[in-house]
Coordinates of C-alpha atoms in Angstrom, one line a residue:
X2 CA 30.5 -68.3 64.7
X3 CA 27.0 -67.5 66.2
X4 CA 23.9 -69.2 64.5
X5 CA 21.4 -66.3 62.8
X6 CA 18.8 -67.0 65.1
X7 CA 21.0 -66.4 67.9
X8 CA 20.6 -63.3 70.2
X9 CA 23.0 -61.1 69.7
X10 CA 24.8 -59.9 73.0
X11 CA 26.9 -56.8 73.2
X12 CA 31.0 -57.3 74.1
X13 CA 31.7 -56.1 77.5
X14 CA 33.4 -53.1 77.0
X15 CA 36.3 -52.7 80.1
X16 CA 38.8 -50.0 80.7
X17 CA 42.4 -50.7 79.9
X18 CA 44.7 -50.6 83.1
X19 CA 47.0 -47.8 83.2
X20 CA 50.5 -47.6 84.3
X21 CA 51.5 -45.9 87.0
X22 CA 53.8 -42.7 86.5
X23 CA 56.6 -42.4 89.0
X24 CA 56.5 -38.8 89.3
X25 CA 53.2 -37.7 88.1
X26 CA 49.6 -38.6 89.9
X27 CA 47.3 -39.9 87.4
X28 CA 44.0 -38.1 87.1
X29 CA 40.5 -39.8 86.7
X30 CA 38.2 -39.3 84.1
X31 CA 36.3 -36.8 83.6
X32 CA 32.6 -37.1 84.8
X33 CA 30.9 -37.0 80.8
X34 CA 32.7 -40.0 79.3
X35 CA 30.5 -42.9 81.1
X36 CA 27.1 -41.3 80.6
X37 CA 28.4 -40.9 76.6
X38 CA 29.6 -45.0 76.9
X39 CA 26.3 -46.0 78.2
X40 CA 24.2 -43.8 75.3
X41 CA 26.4 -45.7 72.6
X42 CA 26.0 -48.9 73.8
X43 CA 22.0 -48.2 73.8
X44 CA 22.3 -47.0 70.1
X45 CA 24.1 -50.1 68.9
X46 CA 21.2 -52.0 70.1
X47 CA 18.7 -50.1 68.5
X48 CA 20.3 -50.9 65.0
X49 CA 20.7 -54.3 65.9
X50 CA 17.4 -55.0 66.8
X51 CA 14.3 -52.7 66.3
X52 CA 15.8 -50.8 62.8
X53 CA 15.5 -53.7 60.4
X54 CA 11.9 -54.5 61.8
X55 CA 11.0 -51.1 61.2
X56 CA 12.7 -50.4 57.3
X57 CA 11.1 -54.0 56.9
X58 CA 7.5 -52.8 57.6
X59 CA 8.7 -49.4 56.0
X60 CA 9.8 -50.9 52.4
X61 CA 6.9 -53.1 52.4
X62 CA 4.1 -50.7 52.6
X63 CA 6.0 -48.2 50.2
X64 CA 7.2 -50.6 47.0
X65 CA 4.0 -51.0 44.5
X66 CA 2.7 -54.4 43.7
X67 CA 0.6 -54.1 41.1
X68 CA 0.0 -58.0 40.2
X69 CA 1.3 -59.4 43.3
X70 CA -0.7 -60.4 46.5
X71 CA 2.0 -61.0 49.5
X72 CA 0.9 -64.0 51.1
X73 CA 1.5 -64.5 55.2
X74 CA 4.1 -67.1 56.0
X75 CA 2.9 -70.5 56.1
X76 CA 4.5 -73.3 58.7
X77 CA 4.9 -75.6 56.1
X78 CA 7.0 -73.8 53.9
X79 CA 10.1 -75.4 52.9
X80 CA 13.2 -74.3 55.6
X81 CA 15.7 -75.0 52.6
X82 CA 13.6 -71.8 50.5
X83 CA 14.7 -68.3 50.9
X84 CA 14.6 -67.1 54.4
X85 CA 11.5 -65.8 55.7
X86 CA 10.2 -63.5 58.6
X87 CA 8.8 -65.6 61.6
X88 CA 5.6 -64.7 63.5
X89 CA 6.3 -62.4 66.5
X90 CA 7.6 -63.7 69.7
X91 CA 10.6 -64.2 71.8
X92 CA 12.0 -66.4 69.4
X93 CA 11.6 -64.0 66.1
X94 CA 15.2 -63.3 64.9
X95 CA 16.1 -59.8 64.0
X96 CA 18.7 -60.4 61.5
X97 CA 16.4 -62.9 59.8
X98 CA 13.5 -60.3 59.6
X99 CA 16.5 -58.1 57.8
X100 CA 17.6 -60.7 55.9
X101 CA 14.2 -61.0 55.0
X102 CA 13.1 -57.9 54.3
X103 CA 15.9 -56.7 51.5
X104 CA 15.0 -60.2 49.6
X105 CA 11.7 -58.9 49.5
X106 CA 12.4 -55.7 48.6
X107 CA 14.8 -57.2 45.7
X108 CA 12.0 -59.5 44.5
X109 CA 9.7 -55.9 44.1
X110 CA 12.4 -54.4 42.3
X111 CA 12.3 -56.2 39.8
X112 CA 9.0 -56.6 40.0
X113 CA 8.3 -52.9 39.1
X114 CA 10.7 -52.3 36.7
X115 CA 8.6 -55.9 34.7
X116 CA 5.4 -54.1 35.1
X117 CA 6.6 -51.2 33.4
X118 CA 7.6 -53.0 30.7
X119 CA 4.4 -55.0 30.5
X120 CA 2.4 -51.6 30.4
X121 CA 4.6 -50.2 27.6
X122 CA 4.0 -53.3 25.6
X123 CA 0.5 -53.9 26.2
X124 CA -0.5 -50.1 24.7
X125 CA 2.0 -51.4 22.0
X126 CA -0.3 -54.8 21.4
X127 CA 1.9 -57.0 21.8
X128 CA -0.6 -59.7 22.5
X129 CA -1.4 -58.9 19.4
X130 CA 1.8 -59.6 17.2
X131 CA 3.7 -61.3 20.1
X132 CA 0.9 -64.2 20.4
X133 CA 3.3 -67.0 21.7
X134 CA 6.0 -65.2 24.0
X135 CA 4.6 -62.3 25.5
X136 CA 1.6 -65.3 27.0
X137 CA 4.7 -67.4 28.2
X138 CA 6.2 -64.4 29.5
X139 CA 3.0 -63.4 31.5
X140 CA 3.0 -66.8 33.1
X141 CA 6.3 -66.8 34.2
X142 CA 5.2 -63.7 36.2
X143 CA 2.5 -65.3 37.9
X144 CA 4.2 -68.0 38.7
X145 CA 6.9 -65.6 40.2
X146 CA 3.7 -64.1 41.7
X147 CA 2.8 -66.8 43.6
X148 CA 6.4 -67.5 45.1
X149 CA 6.3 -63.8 46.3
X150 CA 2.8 -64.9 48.5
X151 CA 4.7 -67.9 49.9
X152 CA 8.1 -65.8 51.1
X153 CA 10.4 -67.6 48.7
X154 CA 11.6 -64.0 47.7
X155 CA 13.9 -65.5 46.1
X156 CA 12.6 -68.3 43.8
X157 CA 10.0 -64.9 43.2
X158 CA 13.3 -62.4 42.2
X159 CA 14.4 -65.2 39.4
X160 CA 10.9 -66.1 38.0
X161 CA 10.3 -62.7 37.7
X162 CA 13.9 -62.1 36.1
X163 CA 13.1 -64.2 33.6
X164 CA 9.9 -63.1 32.6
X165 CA 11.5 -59.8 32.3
X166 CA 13.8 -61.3 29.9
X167 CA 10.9 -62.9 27.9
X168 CA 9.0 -59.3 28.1
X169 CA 12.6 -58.0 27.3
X170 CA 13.5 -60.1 24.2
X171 CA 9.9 -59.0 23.0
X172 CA 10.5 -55.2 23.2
X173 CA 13.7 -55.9 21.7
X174 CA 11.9 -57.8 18.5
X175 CA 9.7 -54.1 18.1
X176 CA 11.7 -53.1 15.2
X177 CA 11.7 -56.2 13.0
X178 CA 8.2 -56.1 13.8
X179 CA 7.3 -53.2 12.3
X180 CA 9.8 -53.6 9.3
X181 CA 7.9 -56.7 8.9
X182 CA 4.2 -55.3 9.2
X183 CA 5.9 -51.9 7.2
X184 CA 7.1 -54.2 4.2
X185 CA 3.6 -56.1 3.8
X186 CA 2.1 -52.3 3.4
X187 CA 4.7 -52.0 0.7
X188 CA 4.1 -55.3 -1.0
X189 CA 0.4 -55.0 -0.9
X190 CA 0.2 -51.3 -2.5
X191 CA 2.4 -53.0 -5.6
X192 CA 0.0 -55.9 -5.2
X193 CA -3.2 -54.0 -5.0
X194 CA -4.3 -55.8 -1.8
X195 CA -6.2 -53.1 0.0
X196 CA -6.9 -55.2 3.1
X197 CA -3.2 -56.6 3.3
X198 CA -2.4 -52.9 3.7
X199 CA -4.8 -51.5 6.0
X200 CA -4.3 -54.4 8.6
X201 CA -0.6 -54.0 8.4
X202 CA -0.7 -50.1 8.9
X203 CA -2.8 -50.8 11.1
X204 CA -1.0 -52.6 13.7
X205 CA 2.8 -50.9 12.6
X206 CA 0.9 -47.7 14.2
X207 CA 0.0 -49.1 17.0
X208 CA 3.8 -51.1 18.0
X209 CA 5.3 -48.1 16.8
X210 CA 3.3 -44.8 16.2
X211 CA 6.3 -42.5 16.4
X212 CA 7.6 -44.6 13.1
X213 CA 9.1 -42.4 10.8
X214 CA 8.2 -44.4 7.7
X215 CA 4.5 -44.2 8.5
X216 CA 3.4 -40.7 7.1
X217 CA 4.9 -41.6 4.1
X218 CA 3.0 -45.4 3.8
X219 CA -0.3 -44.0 5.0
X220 CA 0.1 -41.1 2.1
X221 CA 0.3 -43.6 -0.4
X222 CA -2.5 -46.0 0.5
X223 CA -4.8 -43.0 1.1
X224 CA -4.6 -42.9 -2.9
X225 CA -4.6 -46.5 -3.5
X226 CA -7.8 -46.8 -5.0
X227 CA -7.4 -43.7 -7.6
X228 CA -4.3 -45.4 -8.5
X229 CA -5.7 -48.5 -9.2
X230 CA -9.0 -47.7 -10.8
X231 CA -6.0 -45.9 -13.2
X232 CA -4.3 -49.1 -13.8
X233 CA -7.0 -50.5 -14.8
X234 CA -8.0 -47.7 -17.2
X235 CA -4.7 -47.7 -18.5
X236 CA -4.8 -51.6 -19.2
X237 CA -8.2 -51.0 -21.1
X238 CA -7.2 -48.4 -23.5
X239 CA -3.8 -50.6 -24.3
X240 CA -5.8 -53.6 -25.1
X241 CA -7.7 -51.0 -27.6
X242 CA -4.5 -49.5 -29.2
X243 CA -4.5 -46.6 -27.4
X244 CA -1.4 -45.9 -26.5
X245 CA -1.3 -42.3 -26.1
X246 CA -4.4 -42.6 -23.2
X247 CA -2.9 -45.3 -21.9
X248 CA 0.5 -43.4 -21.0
X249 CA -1.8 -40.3 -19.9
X250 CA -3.3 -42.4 -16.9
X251 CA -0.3 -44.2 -15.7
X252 CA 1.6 -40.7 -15.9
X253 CA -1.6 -39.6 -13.7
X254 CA -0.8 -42.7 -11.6
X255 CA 2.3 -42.2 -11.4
X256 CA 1.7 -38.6 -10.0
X257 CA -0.6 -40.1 -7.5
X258 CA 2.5 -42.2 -6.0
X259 CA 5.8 -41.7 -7.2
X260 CA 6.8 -44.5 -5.3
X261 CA 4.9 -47.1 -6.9
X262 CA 7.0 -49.3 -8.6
X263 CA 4.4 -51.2 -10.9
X264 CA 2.6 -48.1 -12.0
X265 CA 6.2 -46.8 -13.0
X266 CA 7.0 -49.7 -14.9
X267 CA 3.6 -49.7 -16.8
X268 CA 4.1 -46.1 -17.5
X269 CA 8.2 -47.1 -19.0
X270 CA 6.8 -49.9 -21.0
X271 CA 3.7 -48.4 -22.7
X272 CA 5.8 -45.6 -23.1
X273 CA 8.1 -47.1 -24.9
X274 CA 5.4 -49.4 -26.8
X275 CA 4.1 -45.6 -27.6
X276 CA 7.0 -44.6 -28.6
X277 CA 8.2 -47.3 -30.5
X278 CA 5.0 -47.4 -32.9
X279 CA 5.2 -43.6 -33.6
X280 CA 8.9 -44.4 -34.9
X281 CA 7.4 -47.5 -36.9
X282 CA 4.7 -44.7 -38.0
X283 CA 7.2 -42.2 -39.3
X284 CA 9.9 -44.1 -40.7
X285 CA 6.9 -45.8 -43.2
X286 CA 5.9 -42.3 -43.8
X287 CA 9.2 -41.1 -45.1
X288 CA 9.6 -44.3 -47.4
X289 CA 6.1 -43.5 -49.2
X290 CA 7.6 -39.9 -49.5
X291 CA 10.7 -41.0 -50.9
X292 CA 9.7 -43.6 -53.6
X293 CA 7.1 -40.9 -54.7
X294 CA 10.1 -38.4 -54.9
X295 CA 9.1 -36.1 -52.1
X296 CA 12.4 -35.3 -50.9
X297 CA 11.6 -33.0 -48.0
X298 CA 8.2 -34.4 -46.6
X299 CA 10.8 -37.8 -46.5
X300 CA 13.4 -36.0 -45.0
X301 CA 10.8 -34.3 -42.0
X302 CA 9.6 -37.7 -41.2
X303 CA 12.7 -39.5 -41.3
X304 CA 14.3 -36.8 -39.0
X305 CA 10.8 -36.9 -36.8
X306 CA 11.5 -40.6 -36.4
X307 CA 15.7 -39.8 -35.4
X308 CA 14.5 -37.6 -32.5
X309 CA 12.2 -40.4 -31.5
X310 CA 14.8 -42.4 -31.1
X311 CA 17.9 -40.6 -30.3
X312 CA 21.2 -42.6 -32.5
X313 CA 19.1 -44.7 -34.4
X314 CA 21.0 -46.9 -37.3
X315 CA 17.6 -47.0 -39.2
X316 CA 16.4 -43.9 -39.2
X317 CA 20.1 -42.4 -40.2
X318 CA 20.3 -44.4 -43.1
X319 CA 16.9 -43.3 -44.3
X320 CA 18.5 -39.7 -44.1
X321 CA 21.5 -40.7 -46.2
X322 CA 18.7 -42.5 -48.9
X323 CA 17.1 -39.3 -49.2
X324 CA 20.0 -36.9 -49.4
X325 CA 21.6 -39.5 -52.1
X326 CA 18.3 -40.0 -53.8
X327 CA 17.8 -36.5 -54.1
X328 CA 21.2 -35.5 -55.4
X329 CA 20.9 -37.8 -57.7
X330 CA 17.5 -36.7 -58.9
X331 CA 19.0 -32.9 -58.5
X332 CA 22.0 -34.0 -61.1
X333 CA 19.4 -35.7 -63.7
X334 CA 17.1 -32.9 -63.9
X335 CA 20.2 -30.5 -63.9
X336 CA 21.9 -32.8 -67.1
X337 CA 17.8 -32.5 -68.9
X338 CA 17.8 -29.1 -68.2
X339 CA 21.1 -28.7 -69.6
X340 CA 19.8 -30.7 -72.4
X341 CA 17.1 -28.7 -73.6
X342 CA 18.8 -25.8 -72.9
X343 CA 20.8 -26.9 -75.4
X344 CA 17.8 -27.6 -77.4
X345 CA 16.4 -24.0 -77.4
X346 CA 20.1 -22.5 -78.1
X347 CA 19.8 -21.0 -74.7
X348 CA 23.5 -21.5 -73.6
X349 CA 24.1 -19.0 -70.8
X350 CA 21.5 -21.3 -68.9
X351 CA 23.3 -24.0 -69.6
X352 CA 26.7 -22.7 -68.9
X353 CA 24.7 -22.3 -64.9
X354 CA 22.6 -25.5 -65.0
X355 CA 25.9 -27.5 -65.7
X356 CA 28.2 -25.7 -63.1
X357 CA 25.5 -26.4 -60.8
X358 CA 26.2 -30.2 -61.7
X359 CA 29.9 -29.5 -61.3
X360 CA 29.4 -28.5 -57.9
X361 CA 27.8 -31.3 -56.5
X362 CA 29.9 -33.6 -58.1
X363 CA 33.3 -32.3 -59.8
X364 CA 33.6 -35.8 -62.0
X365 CA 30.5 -36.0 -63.1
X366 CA 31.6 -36.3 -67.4
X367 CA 28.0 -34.9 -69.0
X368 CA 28.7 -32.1 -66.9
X369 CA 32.3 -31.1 -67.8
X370 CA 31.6 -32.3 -71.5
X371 CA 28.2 -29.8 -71.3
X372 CA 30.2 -27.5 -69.6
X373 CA 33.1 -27.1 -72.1
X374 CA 29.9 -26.9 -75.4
X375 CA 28.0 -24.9 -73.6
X376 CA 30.8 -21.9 -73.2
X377 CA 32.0 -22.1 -76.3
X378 CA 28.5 -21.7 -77.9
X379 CA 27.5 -19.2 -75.3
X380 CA 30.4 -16.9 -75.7
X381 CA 29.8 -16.7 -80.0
X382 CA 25.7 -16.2 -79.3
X383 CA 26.9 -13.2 -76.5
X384 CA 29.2 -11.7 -79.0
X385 CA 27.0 -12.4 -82.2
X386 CA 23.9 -10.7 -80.4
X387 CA 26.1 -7.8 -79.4
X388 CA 27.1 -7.1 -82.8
X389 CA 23.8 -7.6 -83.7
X390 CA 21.9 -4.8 -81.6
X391 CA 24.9 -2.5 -82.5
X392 CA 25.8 -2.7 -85.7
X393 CA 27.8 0.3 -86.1
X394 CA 30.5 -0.7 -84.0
X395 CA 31.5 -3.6 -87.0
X396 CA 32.7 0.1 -88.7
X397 CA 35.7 -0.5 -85.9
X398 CA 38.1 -2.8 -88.4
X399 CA 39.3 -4.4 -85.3
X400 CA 36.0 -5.5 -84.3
X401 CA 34.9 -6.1 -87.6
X402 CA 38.0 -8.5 -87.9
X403 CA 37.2 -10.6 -84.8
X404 CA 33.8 -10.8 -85.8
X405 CA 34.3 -12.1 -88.8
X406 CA 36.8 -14.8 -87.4
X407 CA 34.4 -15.7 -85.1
X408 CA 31.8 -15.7 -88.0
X409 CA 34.0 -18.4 -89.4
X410 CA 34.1 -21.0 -86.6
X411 CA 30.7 -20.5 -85.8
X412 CA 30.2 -21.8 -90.2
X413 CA 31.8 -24.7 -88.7
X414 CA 29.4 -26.2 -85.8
X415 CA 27.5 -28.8 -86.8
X416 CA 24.5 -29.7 -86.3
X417 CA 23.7 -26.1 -86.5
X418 CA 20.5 -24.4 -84.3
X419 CA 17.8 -22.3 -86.0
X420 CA 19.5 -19.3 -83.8
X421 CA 23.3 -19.2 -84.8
X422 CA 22.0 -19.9 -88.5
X423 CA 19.7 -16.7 -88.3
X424 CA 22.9 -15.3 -86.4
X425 CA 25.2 -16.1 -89.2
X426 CA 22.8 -15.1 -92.3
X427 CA 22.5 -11.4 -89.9
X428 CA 25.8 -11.4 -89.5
X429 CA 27.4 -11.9 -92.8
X430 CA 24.9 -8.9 -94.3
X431 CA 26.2 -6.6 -91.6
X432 CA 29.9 -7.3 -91.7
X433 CA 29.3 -6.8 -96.2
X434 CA 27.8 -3.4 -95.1
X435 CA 30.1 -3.1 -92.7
X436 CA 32.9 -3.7 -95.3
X437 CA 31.4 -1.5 -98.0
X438 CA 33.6 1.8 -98.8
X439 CA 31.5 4.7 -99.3
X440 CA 32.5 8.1 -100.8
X441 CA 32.3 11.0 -98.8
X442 CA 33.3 14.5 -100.0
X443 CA 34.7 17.2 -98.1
X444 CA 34.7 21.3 -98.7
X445 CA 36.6 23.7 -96.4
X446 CA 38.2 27.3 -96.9
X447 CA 42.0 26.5 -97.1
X448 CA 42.7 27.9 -94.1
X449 CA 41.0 25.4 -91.7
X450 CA 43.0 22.7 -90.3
X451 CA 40.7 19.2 -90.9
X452 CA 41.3 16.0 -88.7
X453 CA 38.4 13.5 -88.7
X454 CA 38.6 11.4 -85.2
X455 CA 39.9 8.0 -85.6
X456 CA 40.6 8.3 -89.2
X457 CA 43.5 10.6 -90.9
X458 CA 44.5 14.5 -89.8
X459 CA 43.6 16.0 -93.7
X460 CA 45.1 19.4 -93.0
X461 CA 44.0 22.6 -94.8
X462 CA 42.2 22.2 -97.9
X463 CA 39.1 23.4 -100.3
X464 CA 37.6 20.4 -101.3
X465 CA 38.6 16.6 -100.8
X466 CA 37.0 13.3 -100.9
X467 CA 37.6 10.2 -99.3
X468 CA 36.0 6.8 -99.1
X469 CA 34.9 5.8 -95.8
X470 CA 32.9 2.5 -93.7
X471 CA 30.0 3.1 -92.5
X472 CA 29.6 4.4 -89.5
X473 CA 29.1 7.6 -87.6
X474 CA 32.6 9.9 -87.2
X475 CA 33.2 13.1 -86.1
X476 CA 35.2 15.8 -87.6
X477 CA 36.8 19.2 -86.4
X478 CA 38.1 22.5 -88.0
X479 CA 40.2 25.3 -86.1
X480 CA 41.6 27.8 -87.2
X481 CA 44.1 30.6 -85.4
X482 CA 41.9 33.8 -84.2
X483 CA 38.2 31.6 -85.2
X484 CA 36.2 29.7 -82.6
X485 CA 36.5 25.9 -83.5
X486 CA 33.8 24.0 -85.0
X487 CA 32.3 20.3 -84.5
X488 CA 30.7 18.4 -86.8
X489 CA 29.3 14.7 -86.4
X490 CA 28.5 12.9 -89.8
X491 CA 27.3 9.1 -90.5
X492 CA 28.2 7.2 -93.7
X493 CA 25.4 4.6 -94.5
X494 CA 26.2 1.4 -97.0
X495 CA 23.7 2.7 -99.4
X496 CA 26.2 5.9 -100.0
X497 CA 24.4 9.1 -101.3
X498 CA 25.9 10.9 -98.2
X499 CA 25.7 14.5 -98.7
X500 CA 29.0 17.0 -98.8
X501 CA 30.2 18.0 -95.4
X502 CA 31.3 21.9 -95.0
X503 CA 34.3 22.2 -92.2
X504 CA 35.4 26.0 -92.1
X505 CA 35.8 28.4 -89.3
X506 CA 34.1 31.5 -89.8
X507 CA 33.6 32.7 -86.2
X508 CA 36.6 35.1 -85.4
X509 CA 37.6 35.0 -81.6
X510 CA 37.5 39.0 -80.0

């Protein structure tokens, strides 16, 4: 193998000797294909020789290089570095200007594609938050910069491969970054540390602007200081006992950032402090009520304090208290009003105040005992004032009868009220009235048939006489070819009752 300085020489190029046909002449070329031989042999050598000069000079005065100053070969640089162009002369080797060349052009490569990442992290800061790498990184890139001057492309190509790395792992680190710098905005609004946050907003938008957390962090510290002066408003009125202002500026700090955890919790707890002393409030309320016997103010506040605090034990056996407490006040005043219903003779009332008992407790024994009195008595007083305001029905035997059996048990109740003893004086007068036959005479023609209702059919007579109760009593005549006539008569317990005339003396045409 030829050395890569060595001049490369063309292979002679010969024709192949061709057989001789044994019956056919051959023929000689044709006049074209040597000039075309010749203008190949001349292109070959062109690409050998003066194209990689020229695509050497071409890349190097096309590729950017923003930080790097290409420095002139040096004689003393190191023969065992990369290879490297040689001044111009007879000894200059084309292939090693080539070789050259592309390691030069693989060195800017890379070169480019780290200043592009430099740029994008510079208008990101990174010297600010990258403070240790990205400086390490840069001087890896100048030290890459200064193998690029000297020729070594490729000591140049690694050097700046790594700081690309370095520059790399730093863009790759962005997101933890701003997680980092998004989470001390976070911490500071709970924590009130107005600086923390603006510093750490601060630098989130400028690593990454485009963050879609941002809006959100930059809406919430633009009301930090509302907030706060809130919390601390809130605090004040607690320390007074004011709950109920308390809860009204956390709710307001709570609508100024929903997302603020402490105000939240302030606003839960007071709340609940609130809450819980309104429930302490009510309950005592509804035990004053109850021990002065106010039933339903009790029962409001007691059921006030249940919706307070949804299921409570407490406040539903305060309920139960007052519904037992006033049943059984209901059932003592119904057994005194039964009492002195009683009392006054009044025994209807009673019969209803006692049933009323009855209802709300079926075994309760004043009530059935009352209960059982109390009808008895009430049915003699509804009959005995009956009889009373219509006397002339004792003229009925039957109902004279019963009255005076009922007359008769009522002699027997002891002790005995002012009312059934005025009752029994009244009624013994009326049933002796009552009882007292009175004579009653009667005149007709003899040809009138007599029948007084209720009493006796007398038939045709002149003159009769009966004895009869008092009472009132009707009595008809008729007679064939007369108009009938109607007469109503009453027979009074004193007597002297005038003679009644029944005759018919109006003839029918």
């Amino acid at each position: 193998m030829s050395s890569p300085n060595e001049q490369l020489e063309p292979t002679p190029f010969e024709l192949a000797p061709q057989s001789e046909p044994n019956t056919v002449e051959a023929k000689s070329p044709p006049n074209w294909v040597l000039p075309a031989l010749a203008g190949l042999a001349l292109l070959a050598l062109l690409v050998v020789f003066w194209l990689p000069a020229q695509v050497d000079e071409s890349t190097s005065g096309n590729t950017p290089e923003p930080n790097v100053t290409v420095a002139e070969p040096t004689a003393d640089a190191s023969p065992a570095s990369s290879p490297r162009a040689e001044p111009a002369g007879p000894e200059v080797s084309p292939w090693s200007d080539a070789q050259a060349a592309k390691l030069r052009k693989e060195a800017q490569d890379v070169l480019q594609e780290l200043l592009d990442l430099q740029f994008g992290l510079e208008e990101r800061g990174a010297e600010r938050w990258a403070d240790e790498t990205y400086p390490q990184a840069l001087e890896t890139a100048k030290t890459g910069d200064e193998l690029y001057r000297q020729r070594q492309y490729v000591e140049a190509k690694a050097s700046y491969q790594q700081a690309l790395a370095q520059l790399q792992a730093i863009n790759d680190s962005i997101p933890s970054v701003v997680d980092a710098q998004l989470e001390l905005a976070r911490s500071g609004l709970e924590e009130s540390k107005v600086d923390q946050v603006r510093d750490a907003l601060e630098l989130a938008t400028l690593v990454e602007p485009e963050n879609a957390a941002l809006p959100n962090l930059q809406q919430r510290a633009s009301v930090m200081e509302p907030l706060l002066a809130l919390l601390n408003q809130a605090a004040d009125s607690e320390a007074m006992g004011d709950l109920g202002t308390a809860v009204e500026d956390l709710q307001g700090a709570v609508a100024l950032d929903g997302e603020h955890q402490r105000a939240a919790a302030e606003l839960a707890r007071v709340s609940q402090a609130q809450l819980d002393m309104q429930f302490n409030d009510a309950m005592s309320d509804g035990y004053s009520a109850l021990d002065e016997g106010r039933y339903s103010q009790a029962r409001n506040a007691f059921q006030e304090a249940a919706k307070l605090r949804p299921g409570s034990s407490e406040a539903g056996s305060a309920l139960q208290e007052v519904a037992v407490a006033q049943q059984a006040n209901r059932l003592t005043s119904l057994k005194q009003q039964g009492d002195s219903l009683e009392q006054s003779e009044q025994w209807q009332q009673a019969v209803e105040a006692y049933q009323s008992a009855l209802e709300t407790d079926s075994s309760l024994l004043f009530a059935v005992e009352g209960l059982k009195r109390s009808q008895f008595r009430a049915r003699i007083d509804k009959q005995f004032r009956g009889a009373m305001l219509q006397p002339e029905r004792l003229s009925d035997v039957a109902v004279a009868e019963a009255t005076e059996k009922l007359l008769q048990q009522a002699k027997t109740i002891s002790p005995r009220g002012p009312v059934l003893a005025e009752q029994i004086s009244t009624l013994e007068v009326l049933l002796q009235q009552a009882n007292t036959l009175v004579p009653v005479t009667l005149r007709s023609d003899g040809d009138t048939e007599v029948i007084i209702y209720k009493i006796a059919r007398l038939g045709k007579f002149e003159q009769q006489q009966l004895t009869l109760r008092p009472g009132t009593y009707r009595i008809r005549g008729s007679r064939v070819g007369s108009r009938d006539v109607l007469h109503t008569f009453t027979v009074s317990h004193s007597g002297n009752v005038p003679a009644i005339d029944v005759r018919c003396t109006e003839q029918i045409l």
